[in-house]
Amino acid sequence: MVTIKDIAREAGVSISTVSFAFNGTAPVAPETKARIMEVIKRLNYQPNSAARGLVTRKTNSVCLFTPHPATDFFSFSGNNDFNGLLQGIGEVLDHKDYNLLLAWDSLGHKTKTPKLVKLMRERAMDGVLICLPEHDFQTIEELTEQNFPVVIVGSNSQANRVNSVDVDNYEISYKNTRHLLGLGHRRIAFISPGPLNYLVCEDRYEGFKDAMEEAGLRLRDDYLYIGDEKEQSGYKAAEHFLTLKEPPTALVAGRDAQAVGVIDYARAHGTSVPGDLAIVSFENSAAAVKYGISSATTNLYEIGKEGARLMLKLLGRKKDRAPQNVVIPSELVVRESCGGRSSALNADVKAEADADQA
Amino acid sequence: MVTIKDIAREAGVSISTVSFAFNGTAPVAPETKARIMEVIKRLNYQPNSAARGLVTRKTNSVCLFTPHPATDFFSFSGNNDFNGLLQGIGEVLDHKDYNLLLAWDSLGHKTKTPKLVKLMRERAMDGVLICLPEHDFQTIEELTEQNFPVVIVGSNSQANRVNSVDVDNYEISYKNTRHLLGLGHRRIAFISPGPLNYLVCEDRYEGFKDAMEEAGLRLRDDYLYIGDEKEQSGYKAAEHFLTLKEPPTALVAGRDAQAVGVIDYARAHGTSVPGDLAIVSFENSAAAVKYGISSATTNLYEIGKEGARLMLKLLGRKKDRAPQNVVIPSELVVRESCGGRSSALNADVKAEADADQA
DNA sequence: CTGAAAGCGCTTACAG
DNA sequence: CTGAAAGCGCTTACAG
């Protein structure tokens, strides 16, 4: 292993000068610097990260704390595009020469995060991006108190207290529902992508609820189905809804996979989509394209990018400021499944949407 | 930040004794140890990883080096279950209290791996698991020469020179093809899941080729289609094959997504699967289940686990031994798509397969 | 069983 | 512009 001493000896200078030259942290005579850099290049020197970290108190790495892959969270979360999140985070981090540490708690712990606290205490990373279905705000507070940068990526019920980046699931769901209402539907059902105590699910349900109530429609228990991340739950939901005395004419699917399940059921039972049942969904995944599902975008790539950017910003700051909450825009991509694709209808919806904005 | 000095002062001992007690690296009087541990617990002490790493020369972290997520490699590689790989690696690493570093080269570099060399030189990790479609063996050799542990996870053309863990794609493809031959097919086509210079593709093609040649069948150029990771390429392949003067009666799909594309085409054109076209594939993904595709398993979870285990073994070793190549078993899950599901047929195939083993 | 001391490879005041 | 020295927080011989 070639150390700074080797470079110093070979270049005939002190180790401080090598450090200054390499890091550009103090002026060094051009000829001296050139000589040093030549030796560095020749000997393939790279400063030992542990030694450097020990004195700078920085690891130059950021941790992404997520559920253990086995929990299938990214499949759950309304987007199985974990790669998109990773890509966004990775690109921003790489650009600033930060490393990415991937961590999760051992299986079994639900919202407890001992591993995270341990990593913070041993200073294994400079900051953490947390992406979980439910949060352990006690731990987060503990980290924040120690001035340890935390950014929540995805749903976050304590928005004003913690830095975060997410789409606005409530707003998206509200607009999805308004879209169906705008098409004339009154009997609209909702499939939750998971238990309602999960933040994403709660937000999506609330948006649906408020849009319905604003339209003067009451919520029917039999028009709510609590599903999970799988296609099968959409299939089951469709079975439930379509065998009711008075089936819904439209539904808000909790995620694209569920919408696919609904369509599979409809195809198998001669139900027309959107004729008998109009569908809007969340995610805008590849499946939405393939099945012609109208779906609102959840750009995990952008969420990852903004999350990493916010983290880097926090790391570059001396004093802490008030938490920041970044909202990534989303839009409903209208396809066949909702029956709102005809240009005339679209124009109406568009106008209505614009009016909503004002 | 609470350091070993704080603990030593509070417990009224020297820092060495604290270290010995905490790490169990030297005998400490029971009462002393109890007192120290109490203080450690009370003050929430966790040794600084950089300081520790500086002297032990270990980071206790392993790097997974993969293509940048944007390259969609895991979608390509015959299995988009990146989570499975992560889960396998993560579980084993967690168990031994190792951290996982995720790294890739900046976009643009293809098989060059400067980032990897940099991470090794600065000692940011103890070893690396490499999972790439093509390998930069010059870099790998460089790492190996420095006694830096390397394990290739997935395809590897230099098996005997580098540690690796993978399924045997050649063997799987050979058996897939034999399965179709066993069902009586003679006009069998092959769709490659990517360019033939990719190792996975080459292996799968070679297995197909050898099985065909052994059966005394010649390879027809028009029965080979070079696709990519997307469903669409299966659709296109089906279009190509089924509009030939003499269309194949069976085909080996390069991956499940392609098989899905083929089935989509068949459904849209009234072609019966397996009646007019029998299909076997690779991956055994959720899509294979949904579409009833006969597909050979690629257990990325197991590959990840064995990869991490091998890495840990290497890290615990003083002297280096000859490279080890772990093969993860695979089996063909027979479903409707190949027409080989009837028990009678299966019995034949089974018998034949057994005969092959002998 | 315990402590004083050296040292891991860097960065960073501090002198000059 | 350059160097000698202290020190980051640990581990690990070495004495006793």
XYZ file of C-alpha atoms (C1' of nucleotides) in Angstrom:
748
model
C 0.000 0.000 0.000
C 1.465 3.324 -1.056
C 1.050 6.055 1.547
C 1.550 9.770 1.681
C 4.989 9.147 3.136
C 6.052 7.264 0.035
C 4.989 10.158 -2.114
C 6.726 12.675 0.130
C 9.990 10.753 0.119
C 9.888 10.139 -3.628
C 9.102 13.790 -4.367
C 11.525 15.088 -1.774
C 8.989 17.154 0.145
C 7.110 16.914 3.445
C 3.860 15.073 3.804
C 1.979 18.310 4.427
C 3.062 19.610 1.070
C 1.868 16.424 -0.586
C -1.451 16.828 1.148
C -1.707 20.480 0.121
C -0.842 19.682 -3.469
C -3.163 16.727 -3.780
C -6.102 18.418 -2.165
C -5.416 21.916 -3.402
C -5.952 23.039 0.146
C -2.978 25.412 0.303
C -0.792 27.123 -2.308
C 2.079 25.030 -3.581
C 4.785 26.179 -6.003
C 3.887 25.055 -9.525
C 7.100 23.052 -10.037
C 6.740 21.363 -6.657
C 3.153 20.540 -7.358
C 3.953 19.135 -10.776
C 6.626 16.912 -9.298
C 4.330 15.675 -6.579
C 1.498 14.971 -8.974
C 3.830 13.064 -11.225
C 4.883 10.804 -8.366
C 1.283 10.367 -7.266
C 0.295 9.306 -10.725
C 3.285 7.040 -11.129
C 2.822 5.309 -7.795
C -0.941 5.216 -8.174
C -1.478 6.875 -4.838
C -4.964 7.231 -3.394
C -5.378 8.574 0.140
C -6.579 5.993 2.642
C -10.205 6.802 3.316
C -10.166 5.667 6.949
C -7.158 7.829 7.810
C -8.659 10.780 6.065
C -12.059 10.190 7.586
C -10.601 9.993 11.047
C -9.338 13.527 10.928
C -11.941 15.148 8.698
C -14.775 13.372 10.470
C -16.324 12.615 7.145
C -16.790 9.315 5.373
C -17.926 10.770 2.097
C -20.658 8.234 2.017
C -24.395 8.441 2.379
C -26.596 5.621 3.524
C -29.835 4.603 1.902
C -31.904 2.956 4.583
C -34.713 0.874 3.159
C -36.759 -2.119 4.150
C -35.003 -5.398 3.742
C -35.513 -6.497 0.131
C -37.416 -9.539 1.334
C -40.229 -7.338 2.539
C -40.983 -6.534 -1.046
C -41.505 -2.923 -0.103
C -40.628 -1.482 -3.431
C -43.111 -3.730 -4.955
C -45.492 -2.533 -2.321
C -44.700 1.130 -2.289
C -46.565 1.817 -5.441
C -43.530 1.367 -7.600
C -41.268 -1.601 -7.995
C -38.765 0.552 -9.792
C -36.161 0.427 -7.049
C -33.613 0.886 -9.792
C -35.074 4.262 -10.592
C -34.568 5.451 -7.044
C -31.063 4.024 -6.962
C -30.225 5.607 -10.247
C -31.342 9.047 -9.135
C -29.473 8.839 -5.858
C -26.434 7.281 -7.451
C -26.045 9.826 -10.193
C -26.117 12.762 -7.838
C -23.829 11.100 -5.311
C -21.333 9.972 -7.936
C -21.123 13.452 -9.256
C -19.885 14.686 -5.899
C -17.763 11.619 -5.321
C -19.882 10.267 -2.524
C -20.354 6.575 -1.931
C -23.634 4.834 -1.346
C -24.094 2.538 1.601
C -27.119 0.282 1.503
C -28.549 -0.731 4.849
C -31.606 -2.154 6.482
C -32.536 -3.666 9.768
C -32.482 -7.356 10.308
C -35.696 -9.009 9.345
C -38.236 -9.000 12.097
C -37.827 -5.442 13.299
C -40.690 -3.481 11.905
C -40.296 0.190 12.546
C -37.379 -0.103 14.957
C -34.107 0.960 13.512
C -31.234 -0.099 15.783
C -28.930 -0.678 12.846
C -29.368 2.886 11.725
C -28.447 4.261 15.133
C -25.433 2.011 15.284
C -24.205 3.175 11.884
C -24.645 6.768 12.962
C -22.815 6.240 16.250
C -19.858 4.548 14.683
C -19.808 7.267 12.028
C -20.037 4.837 9.177
C -21.782 7.438 7.021
C -22.322 11.179 6.860
C -26.059 11.223 6.424
C -29.012 8.977 5.728
C -31.790 8.802 3.194
C -34.657 6.895 4.715
C -37.217 5.147 2.569
C -39.652 3.131 4.640
C -43.384 2.434 4.640
C -43.655 3.522 8.262
C -41.251 5.658 10.218
C -39.668 5.423 13.613
C -39.788 9.116 14.438
C -38.148 8.587 17.776
C -35.018 7.358 16.060
C -35.202 10.076 13.468
C -35.429 12.662 16.204
C -32.449 11.090 17.929
C -30.413 11.392 14.758
C -31.532 14.933 14.126
C -30.657 15.977 17.657
C -27.108 14.792 17.071
C -27.076 17.003 14.011
C -27.000 13.974 11.827
C -28.568 14.789 8.436
C -31.719 12.859 7.658
C -33.831 13.016 4.512
C -36.983 11.008 4.159
C -37.531 9.777 0.655
C -41.159 8.939 0.090
C -44.099 9.181 2.446
C -43.638 11.113 5.641
C -46.343 12.004 8.103
C -44.211 14.515 9.961
C -43.390 16.619 6.963
C -42.783 19.820 8.817
C -40.317 18.256 11.223
C -38.058 16.265 8.915
C -36.473 16.923 5.553
C -38.258 15.006 2.854
C -38.803 14.456 -0.849
C -41.905 12.855 -2.294
C -44.751 13.156 -4.718
C -47.994 14.365 -3.193
C -49.986 11.168 -3.003
C -52.991 12.911 -1.550
C -53.087 15.396 -4.381
C -52.565 12.733 -7.038
C -55.344 10.610 -5.660
C -57.613 13.620 -5.405
C -56.976 14.460 -9.030
C -57.351 10.869 -10.179
C -60.750 10.777 -8.545
C -61.712 14.179 -9.932
C -60.817 12.855 -13.329
C -63.342 10.041 -13.029
C -65.926 12.422 -11.594
C -65.308 14.750 -14.515
C -66.138 11.884 -16.856
C -69.534 11.616 -15.226
C -68.935 8.694 -12.865
C -70.702 8.678 -9.516
C -70.284 5.088 -8.322
C -66.545 5.044 -7.832
C -64.661 2.407 -5.849
C -61.204 2.489 -4.330
C -58.582 -0.229 -3.963
C -55.940 0.464 -1.371
C -52.442 -0.740 -2.248
C -51.978 -1.908 1.347
C -53.182 -1.417 4.931
C -54.576 2.067 5.489
C -52.124 2.755 8.295
C -49.322 2.814 5.726
C -48.734 6.411 4.847
C -48.921 5.999 1.094
C -52.201 4.185 1.445
C -53.653 6.703 3.848
C -52.716 9.602 1.606
C -54.188 7.969 -1.447
C -57.345 7.057 0.359
C -57.778 10.534 1.822
C -57.419 12.148 -1.580
C -60.079 9.831 -2.936
C -62.331 10.471 0.038
C -62.119 14.236 -0.118
C -62.770 14.356 -3.845
C -65.831 12.162 -3.380
C -67.178 14.145 -0.474
C -66.598 17.419 -2.244
C -68.678 16.055 -5.094
C -71.435 15.366 -2.606
C -71.039 11.619 -2.841
C -71.094 9.392 0.180
C -68.449 6.721 0.693
C -69.755 3.171 0.601
C -68.028 0.492 2.607
C -68.563 -2.015 -0.152
C -66.687 0.252 -2.565
C -63.500 0.048 -0.572
C -61.134 -2.889 -0.905
C -57.890 -3.211 1.031
C -55.469 -4.980 -1.252
C -51.755 -5.485 -1.273
C -48.883 -5.051 -3.685
C -49.811 -7.954 -5.917
C -51.837 -8.244 -9.099
C -53.895 -10.888 -7.445
C -55.350 -8.357 -5.010
C -56.647 -6.341 -7.963
C -58.221 -9.477 -9.368
C -59.887 -10.188 -6.035
C -61.046 -6.595 -5.719
C -62.625 -6.721 -9.155
C -64.356 -9.934 -8.259
C -65.710 -8.295 -5.139
C -66.867 -5.095 -6.814
C -68.304 -6.595 -9.966
C -70.455 -9.140 -8.185
C -72.135 -6.475 -6.039
C -75.832 -5.792 -6.571
C -74.855 -2.336 -7.657
C -71.351 -2.492 -9.021
C -69.232 0.633 -9.392
C -68.792 2.130 -12.854
C -65.312 3.318 -12.119
C -62.486 2.668 -9.744
C -59.300 4.181 -8.471
C -56.700 1.406 -8.335
C -54.053 1.774 -5.642
C -51.282 0.874 -8.033
C -50.763 -0.372 -11.571
C -50.318 -3.999 -10.579
C -53.794 -3.945 -9.068
C -55.202 -2.303 -12.166
C -53.690 -5.152 -14.180
C -55.423 -7.650 -11.906
C -58.702 -5.840 -12.415
C -58.281 -5.920 -16.171
C -57.388 -9.614 -16.090
C -60.600 -10.280 -14.220
C -62.612 -8.091 -16.558
C -61.226 -9.862 -19.629
C -61.976 -13.251 -18.147
C -65.560 -12.230 -17.352
C -66.523 -10.213 -20.390
C -66.559 -6.936 -18.547
C -65.594 -4.004 -20.725
C -62.894 -1.592 -19.592
C -63.639 1.273 -19.706
C -67.191 0.586 -20.949
C -68.443 -1.125 -17.804
C -65.647 -0.085 -15.535
C -63.315 2.886 -15.922
C -59.946 2.724 -14.201
C -57.318 5.226 -13.134
C -54.217 4.187 -11.254
C -50.895 5.233 -9.748
C -47.329 4.701 -10.897
C -47.373 4.848 -14.647
C -45.261 1.732 -14.857
C -44.442 -0.356 -17.900
C -47.563 -2.402 -17.131
C -49.675 0.759 -17.443
C -48.299 1.267 -20.934
C -48.828 -2.354 -21.911
C -52.374 -2.539 -20.580
C -53.427 0.953 -21.592
C -54.014 1.999 -18.017
C -54.496 5.677 -17.202
C -51.995 6.228 -14.463
C -50.387 9.089 -12.556
C -46.592 9.233 -12.669
C -44.457 8.557 -9.612
C -41.014 9.509 -10.694
C -38.752 7.640 -8.312
C -35.755 8.667 -10.342
C -36.502 12.316 -9.647
C -37.318 11.570 -6.033
C -33.950 9.894 -5.652
C -32.153 12.721 -7.351
C -33.785 15.421 -5.269
C -33.290 13.389 -2.124
C -29.582 13.082 -2.780
C -29.343 16.751 -3.718
C -31.027 17.780 -0.510
C -28.689 15.521 1.448
C -25.633 17.041 -0.181
C -26.985 20.474 0.598
C -27.413 19.555 4.244
C -23.915 18.112 4.374
C -22.473 21.315 3.022
C -24.190 23.413 5.643
C -22.834 24.479 8.973
C -25.973 25.553 10.853
C -29.160 23.585 10.599
C -32.210 25.288 9.225
C -35.869 24.426 9.224
C -36.690 21.110 7.533
C -37.320 21.267 3.838
C -40.043 19.355 2.033
C -39.565 18.891 -1.666
C -42.573 17.852 -3.735
C -41.917 16.091 -7.022
C -44.597 16.896 -9.588
C -46.806 14.172 -10.985
C -49.246 14.024 -13.859
C -51.988 11.708 -14.925
C -51.163 9.969 -18.173
C -54.533 9.319 -19.759
C -54.884 6.056 -21.700
C -57.784 3.793 -22.680
C -58.683 2.388 -19.274
C -60.606 5.405 -18.037
C -62.525 6.192 -21.199
C -61.361 9.774 -21.003
C -59.112 9.654 -23.944
C -61.328 11.165 -26.622
C -60.034 14.613 -27.394
C -63.339 16.273 -26.539
C -63.419 14.665 -23.119
C -59.807 15.398 -22.613
C -60.344 19.030 -23.377
C -63.079 19.193 -20.739
C -60.950 17.453 -18.183
C -58.016 19.630 -19.037
C -60.111 22.759 -18.605
C -61.414 21.466 -15.334
C -57.943 20.590 -14.151
C -56.742 24.046 -15.055
C -59.635 25.532 -13.153
C -58.652 23.414 -10.177
C -55.181 24.857 -10.258
C -56.492 28.424 -9.905
C -19.331 12.086 20.253
C -18.411 9.660 22.995
C -14.993 8.067 22.574
C -13.059 5.283 24.201
C -11.410 7.900 26.447
C -14.767 8.911 27.887
C -15.501 5.319 28.736
C -12.049 4.803 30.249
C -12.332 7.892 32.442
C -15.867 7.105 33.563
C -14.990 3.513 34.361
C -11.656 4.414 35.944
C -9.538 2.179 33.706
C -7.173 2.610 30.795
C -8.335 2.736 27.216
C -6.652 -0.578 26.460
C -8.755 -2.254 29.085
C -11.870 -0.749 27.576
C -10.840 -2.046 24.199
C -10.087 -5.500 25.587
C -13.392 -5.638 27.402
C -15.481 -4.402 24.518
C -13.861 -6.606 21.918
C -13.189 -9.575 24.168
C -9.700 -9.555 22.763
C -7.912 -10.081 26.089
C -8.964 -11.357 29.494
C -10.471 -8.719 31.793
C -11.521 -9.213 35.428
C -15.257 -9.881 35.593
C -15.999 -6.915 37.889
C -13.919 -4.558 35.746
C -15.600 -5.796 32.629
C -19.063 -5.411 34.124
C -18.304 -1.821 35.129
C -16.949 -0.989 31.694
C -19.901 -2.542 29.907
C -22.288 -0.624 32.112
C -20.646 2.656 31.205
C -20.574 1.709 27.533
C -24.267 0.962 27.612
C -25.100 4.084 29.572
C -23.103 6.411 27.365
C -24.178 4.625 24.218
C -20.645 4.103 23.065
C -19.899 2.708 19.625
C -16.291 2.577 18.379
C -15.558 4.961 15.564
C -15.298 2.865 12.428
C -12.678 5.028 10.738
C -10.352 4.926 13.735
C -10.799 1.232 14.078
C -10.406 0.653 10.372
C -7.209 2.654 10.276
C -5.445 0.267 12.599
C -7.146 -3.009 11.716
C -6.974 -2.260 8.001
C -10.495 -3.466 7.647
C -13.633 -1.538 6.774
C -16.018 -4.352 7.479
C -17.798 -3.532 4.300
C -18.110 -5.292 0.988
C -18.837 -3.597 -2.286
C -21.331 -4.796 -4.843
C -20.175 -3.493 -8.164
C -22.910 -3.519 -10.769
C -23.798 -1.659 -13.922
C -25.329 1.726 -13.334
C -29.055 1.185 -12.810
C -29.783 3.241 -15.897
C -28.290 0.535 -18.056
C -31.165 -1.719 -17.140
C -28.802 -4.619 -16.751
C -30.868 -6.503 -14.265
C -33.710 -6.308 -16.614
C -31.350 -7.550 -19.258
C -29.487 -10.187 -17.377
C -32.258 -12.674 -17.562
C -33.797 -11.628 -14.284
C -35.035 -8.266 -13.164
C -35.091 -9.434 -9.603
C -32.269 -7.231 -8.413
C -33.916 -7.332 -5.025
C -33.358 -11.050 -4.868
C -29.641 -10.620 -5.353
C -29.536 -7.818 -2.814
C -31.496 -9.842 -0.338
C -29.177 -12.810 -0.578
C -26.053 -10.697 -0.255
C -27.564 -8.536 2.468
C -28.702 -11.383 4.672
C -25.328 -13.040 4.722
C -23.458 -9.780 5.210
C -25.772 -8.582 7.971
C -25.271 -11.781 9.805
C -21.552 -11.108 10.036
C -22.054 -7.430 10.644
C -20.660 -6.375 7.332
C -21.921 -3.343 5.479
C -22.843 -3.235 1.830
C -21.426 -0.572 -0.423
C -23.143 -0.138 -3.758
C -21.008 1.176 -6.564
C -20.844 1.498 -10.304
C -18.863 3.413 -12.833
C -20.066 6.655 -14.183
C -22.261 6.257 -17.216
C -20.372 6.014 -20.428
C -17.658 3.633 -19.316
C -18.553 0.238 -20.627
C -16.229 -2.385 -19.291
C -13.720 0.030 -17.776
C -13.789 0.153 -14.026
C -11.727 3.082 -12.735
C -14.110 3.636 -9.851
C -13.526 0.126 -8.617
C -9.767 0.553 -8.626
C -10.098 3.836 -6.809
C -12.276 2.297 -4.099
C -9.779 -0.509 -3.691
C -6.803 1.866 -3.496
C -8.370 4.086 -0.914
C -9.392 0.986 1.014
C -13.034 1.935 1.089
C -14.036 -1.724 1.214
C -12.564 -5.115 2.041
C -13.657 -6.981 -1.033
C -15.851 -6.718 -4.085
C -18.660 -8.705 -5.624
C -18.770 -7.937 -9.311
C -21.932 -8.381 -11.312
C -21.540 -7.135 -14.863
C -22.595 -8.282 -18.329
C -19.004 -8.070 -19.537
C -15.868 -8.103 -17.468
C -12.726 -6.050 -17.428
C -10.332 -8.863 -16.603
C -7.354 -6.563 -16.601
C -8.832 -4.686 -13.657
C -9.850 -7.884 -11.945
C -6.330 -9.209 -12.307
C -4.978 -5.974 -10.874
C -7.191 -6.338 -7.820
C -6.341 -9.979 -7.397
C -2.632 -9.253 -7.599
C -3.003 -6.856 -4.702
C -4.628 -9.706 -2.799
C -7.899 -7.900 -2.914
C -10.761 -10.416 -2.778
C -12.932 -10.519 -5.861
C -15.984 -12.664 -6.475
C -17.821 -12.568 -9.753
C -21.521 -12.986 -9.329
C -23.119 -14.147 -12.557
C -21.528 -14.911 -15.896
C -17.809 -15.212 -16.045
C -15.778 -16.341 -19.008
C -12.596 -16.865 -16.993
C -14.085 -19.188 -14.459
C -10.873 -20.945 -13.580
C -9.015 -17.718 -12.853
C -11.495 -15.816 -10.687
C -13.826 -16.765 -7.846
C -17.383 -16.894 -9.046
C -20.944 -17.911 -8.334
C -23.538 -18.502 -11.031
C -26.021 -20.876 -12.505
C -24.760 -22.862 -15.454
C -26.433 -21.100 -18.341
C -24.946 -23.440 -20.873
C -26.277 -26.462 -19.085
C -29.701 -24.935 -18.561
C -30.017 -24.019 -22.191
C -28.842 -27.435 -23.228
C -31.472 -29.055 -21.068
C -34.188 -26.670 -22.188
C -33.441 -27.606 -25.756
C -33.269 -31.320 -24.946
C -36.677 -30.963 -23.363
C -38.170 -29.717 -26.612
C -36.313 -32.372 -28.573
C -37.671 -34.956 -26.188
C -41.168 -33.783 -27.009
C -40.490 -34.590 -30.628
C -39.700 -31.141 -31.972
C -37.160 -30.810 -34.749
C -37.705 -27.271 -36.024
C -36.573 -25.336 -32.978
C -35.717 -21.639 -32.961
C -33.693 -19.599 -30.480
C -34.118 -16.037 -29.285
C -31.057 -14.506 -27.692
C -31.711 -12.196 -24.743
C -29.047 -9.809 -26.046
C -25.950 -9.582 -28.248
C -24.106 -12.888 -28.505
C -20.915 -11.371 -27.150
C -22.573 -11.013 -23.768
C -21.575 -13.988 -21.729
C -25.068 -14.988 -20.654
C -26.205 -14.904 -24.247
C -23.243 -16.824 -25.519
C -23.684 -19.524 -22.909
C -27.356 -19.905 -23.625
C -26.805 -19.998 -27.329
C -24.028 -22.556 -27.074
C -26.185 -24.860 -24.971
C -28.912 -24.660 -27.571
C -26.450 -25.219 -30.394
C -24.820 -28.243 -28.873
C -28.121 -29.901 -28.044
C -29.307 -29.361 -31.587
C -26.126 -30.625 -33.165
C -26.040 -33.651 -30.917
C -29.538 -34.437 -32.129
C -28.200 -34.313 -35.669
C -30.081 -31.136 -36.528
C -28.520 -28.318 -38.432
C -28.768 -24.741 -37.225
C -30.728 -22.457 -39.508
C -29.896 -18.769 -39.649
C -33.545 -17.899 -39.930
C -34.227 -19.725 -36.664
C -31.996 -17.395 -34.683
C -33.187 -14.009 -33.506
C -31.042 -11.591 -31.516
C -33.389 -9.789 -29.148
C -32.920 -7.664 -26.095
C -34.268 -7.487 -22.552
C -37.723 -6.273 -23.530
C -40.990 -8.071 -24.218
C -41.159 -6.292 -27.516
C -38.167 -8.213 -28.795
C -40.052 -11.457 -28.164
C -43.008 -10.085 -30.069
C -40.766 -9.154 -32.980
C -39.054 -12.514 -32.887
C -42.404 -14.301 -33.024
C -43.415 -12.171 -35.951
C -40.215 -13.107 -37.731
C -40.419 -16.836 -37.050
C -44.123 -17.312 -37.632
C -44.147 -15.618 -40.999
C -41.382 -17.849 -42.354
C -42.225 -20.312 -45.132
C -41.395 -23.068 -42.730
C -41.988 -21.759 -39.221
C -40.461 -23.469 -36.190
C -42.702 -25.674 -34.067
C -40.873 -24.790 -30.897
C -38.551 -22.168 -29.553
C -36.144 -21.504 -26.738
C -36.810 -17.988 -25.472
C -33.818 -16.143 -24.059
C -35.766 -14.932 -21.053
C -39.311 -14.843 -19.737
C -40.033 -11.327 -20.931
C -39.360 -12.474 -24.472
C -41.563 -15.508 -24.011
C -44.329 -13.154 -22.919
C -43.834 -11.124 -26.077
C -44.056 -14.299 -28.142
C -47.284 -15.305 -26.412
C -48.741 -11.834 -26.917
C -48.023 -12.147 -30.611
C -49.433 -15.652 -30.746
C -52.640 -14.590 -29.019
C -53.078 -11.648 -31.346
C -52.604 -13.873 -34.395
C -54.486 -16.972 -33.443
C -51.379 -19.085 -33.054
C -51.727 -21.771 -30.439
C -49.133 -22.152 -27.705
C -48.047 -24.908 -27.342
C -50.124 -26.356 -30.190
C -48.429 -24.467 -33.021
C -45.452 -23.281 -31.068
C -43.982 -24.782 -27.916
C -41.921 -22.534 -25.687
C -39.344 -23.004 -22.950
C -37.597 -20.102 -21.307
C -35.155 -18.939 -18.616
C -35.732 -17.232 -15.291
C -38.940 -18.624 -13.896
C -40.134 -15.136 -13.039
C -43.590 -14.060 -11.904
C -44.451 -13.567 -15.571
C -43.677 -17.228 -16.218
C -46.207 -18.180 -13.573
C -48.800 -15.773 -14.880
C -48.424 -16.817 -18.518
C -47.890 -20.496 -17.877
C -44.430 -20.454 -19.371
C -42.129 -23.431 -18.851
C -39.008 -21.821 -17.497
C -35.738 -22.784 -15.834
C -35.052 -21.179 -12.460
C -32.310 -18.597 -11.949
C -32.167 -18.153 -8.240
C -30.530 -14.777 -7.789
C -31.240 -14.927 -4.089
C -29.104 -18.021 -3.793
C -26.470 -16.598 -6.079
C -26.260 -13.534 -3.861
C -26.074 -15.594 -0.719
C -23.362 -17.883 -2.009
C -21.477 -14.926 -3.419
C -21.457 -13.191 -0.060
C -20.544 -16.414 1.715
C -17.625 -16.983 -0.600
C -16.505 -13.387 -0.044
C -16.628 -13.778 3.713
C -14.652 -16.982 3.412
C -11.986 -15.204 1.378
C -11.857 -12.360 3.883
C -11.291 -14.794 6.712
C -8.415 -16.467 4.944
C -4.751 -15.690 5.287
C -3.262 -17.364 2.252
C -4.973 -17.268 -1.107
C -5.971 -20.509 -2.697
C -7.070 -21.456 -6.149
C -10.197 -19.655 -7.363
C -13.467 -21.308 -6.498
C -16.433 -21.551 -8.847
C -19.755 -22.170 -7.218
C -22.607 -23.392 -9.408
C -26.140 -22.740 -8.207
C -28.503 -25.506 -9.302
C -31.392 -24.763 -11.621
C -34.390 -26.739 -12.712
C -36.902 -26.477 -15.492
C -40.375 -25.745 -14.176
C -42.683 -27.304 -16.727
C -45.928 -25.442 -17.411
C -48.361 -25.250 -20.317
C -46.226 -23.361 -22.830
C -44.132 -26.310 -23.920
C -46.861 -28.902 -24.140
C -44.797 -31.246 -22.016
C -47.016 -31.138 -18.997
C -48.982 -34.359 -19.440
C -47.717 -36.870 -16.942
C -46.923 -39.447 -19.608
C -44.751 -37.069 -21.524
C -43.162 -35.841 -18.357
C -42.264 -39.355 -17.389
C -40.521 -39.832 -20.704
C -38.649 -36.612 -20.427
C -37.728 -37.350 -16.858
C -36.408 -40.749 -17.801
C -34.471 -39.255 -20.623
C -33.075 -36.532 -18.417
C -32.028 -39.105 -15.876
C -30.346 -41.063 -18.587
C -28.479 -37.927 -19.557
C -27.161 -37.533 -16.065
C -25.642 -40.982 -16.094
C -5.301 -8.877 34.640
C -4.020 -3.878 33.560
C -1.656 0.346 31.764
C 1.692 3.274 29.125
C 3.106 3.867 24.611
C 3.549 3.388 19.763
C 1.450 3.759 15.594
C -2.279 3.215 11.724
C -2.233 7.401 7.484
C -3.919 11.212 7.074
C -5.148 16.782 7.870
C -4.374 21.056 9.833
C -2.992 24.768 12.637
C 1.374 26.958 13.486
C 6.041 28.721 12.434
C 9.097 30.274 9.502
C 5.457 28.444 -0.206
C 7.138 24.588 2.955
C 7.977 21.634 7.091
C 7.714 19.861 11.948
C 4.389 18.507 15.026
C 0.060 17.501 17.071
C -3.805 14.827 16.950
C -8.104 12.278 14.991
C -9.871 7.421 17.984
C -8.785 3.364 17.964
C -5.744 -1.508 18.477
C -1.925 -4.006 19.820
C 2.486 -5.462 21.217
C 5.086 -4.952 25.452
C 5.880 -4.570 30.515
C 4.672 -5.449 34.754
